[in-house]
Amino acid sequence: MLYSPEIQLISPKQRWQRLSHPLLVQHRIQLWVCHLDTLVPEVSGNKWLKLKYHVQQVMQQNCSGILTFGGAFSNHLCAVAACCRLLGLQSAAYVRADDLDMANPTLAFCQQAGMQLYALDRTSYRQRDNPDFIQQLQEKHKTLLMVPEGGSSDAGASGIAELNLATTPEGDADIIICPTASGGTLAGVINRHDCAALGIAVVKDTSLPQRVSQLLTPESRTKHWQINTNFVGKGYGKFDEALLSFCREMAQHQLHVEPIYTGKTLAAVFSLIASGDIPENSRLSVFHTGGLQGLKGLHYRGLITVSDLALLSGSVAG
Ligand SMILES: Cc1ncc(COP(=O)(O)O)c(C=O)c1O
């Protein structure tokens, strides 16, 4: 694949954390959280794996960088910006927003990293997968490689499939669980493993199963996987006090999660255990997909306090 000192810096290290909690003891469940830590926090979790084969395509096709899409608080945009800056590549993004608010910490980070940002109103943004629209943008940005929202393409799923999430330090997992938004992470998990895979939908998107299916390899089509849509709540990025306090409780267990992706997923897992939908004596592997930068955006919008920002992101002892 790619060898350079910068890529060594980005490449994540896998770390397993076993969560201890009375509910898990009661149901005799082993819950392992898989972390992917890197020296560049914006690309930790699922981010570098989704980007690595896109970066390879940039190099093979002699492109000058990456053009992508995302919301105004997108972890993916930060990851692309950080990765491109480190590798000396150009980056550009179409942001789902009427105007670019440069006081928004996510966009400010992207801009400082040299990313060229363009606002795209919601209606136009919906065309992001439309081939004609993509063609038009490609004409405009001839030297940039187009990466879909969330990095969810065959290349993105291939990167994720390099991660062994099934072999926990105490044996094989019965179920691998991950947050699911644009689908590339779950598709990569399914392509890699033979055990059951469960995606917790964090967006209201009825096309999600189809998006995942499109990224599956032919031999994965018959595998045992599922997307649970019962925990989206009021929608993408929305959370209530109960979920926030669950994230605080996780921080007390030295597990730092935000309420949009991994926190929402873990809360769903706890709920499925409590309701008996996850069988007793199961060993679970939950992918911590990163995204802690998003906490700054929640604080910026007044959705969490400064002390929650510090507690959940782990910048003070939980
Ligand atoms: C932190 C985090 N976790 C999980 C996901 C969901 O992954 P996917 O979009 O591949 O379904 C995302 C979005 O890309 C994310 O930013």
XYZ file of C-alpha atoms in Angstrom, residues 69 94 120 124-139 146:
20
model
C -19.098 16.344 0.995
C -19.081 21.016 -0.358
C -24.301 24.025 -0.755
C -28.617 21.064 -3.995
C -26.844 18.957 -1.383
C -29.430 16.184 -1.907
C -27.952 15.734 -5.376
C -24.586 14.662 -3.972
C -24.994 11.105 -5.316
C -26.535 12.152 -8.635
C -24.121 11.179 -11.461
C -24.825 14.363 -13.521
C -24.206 16.599 -10.542
C -21.017 14.738 -9.686
C -19.881 15.030 -13.284
C -20.398 18.810 -13.176
C -18.360 19.101 -10.007
C -15.656 16.864 -11.391
C -15.395 19.179 -14.432
C -14.158 12.805 -5.581
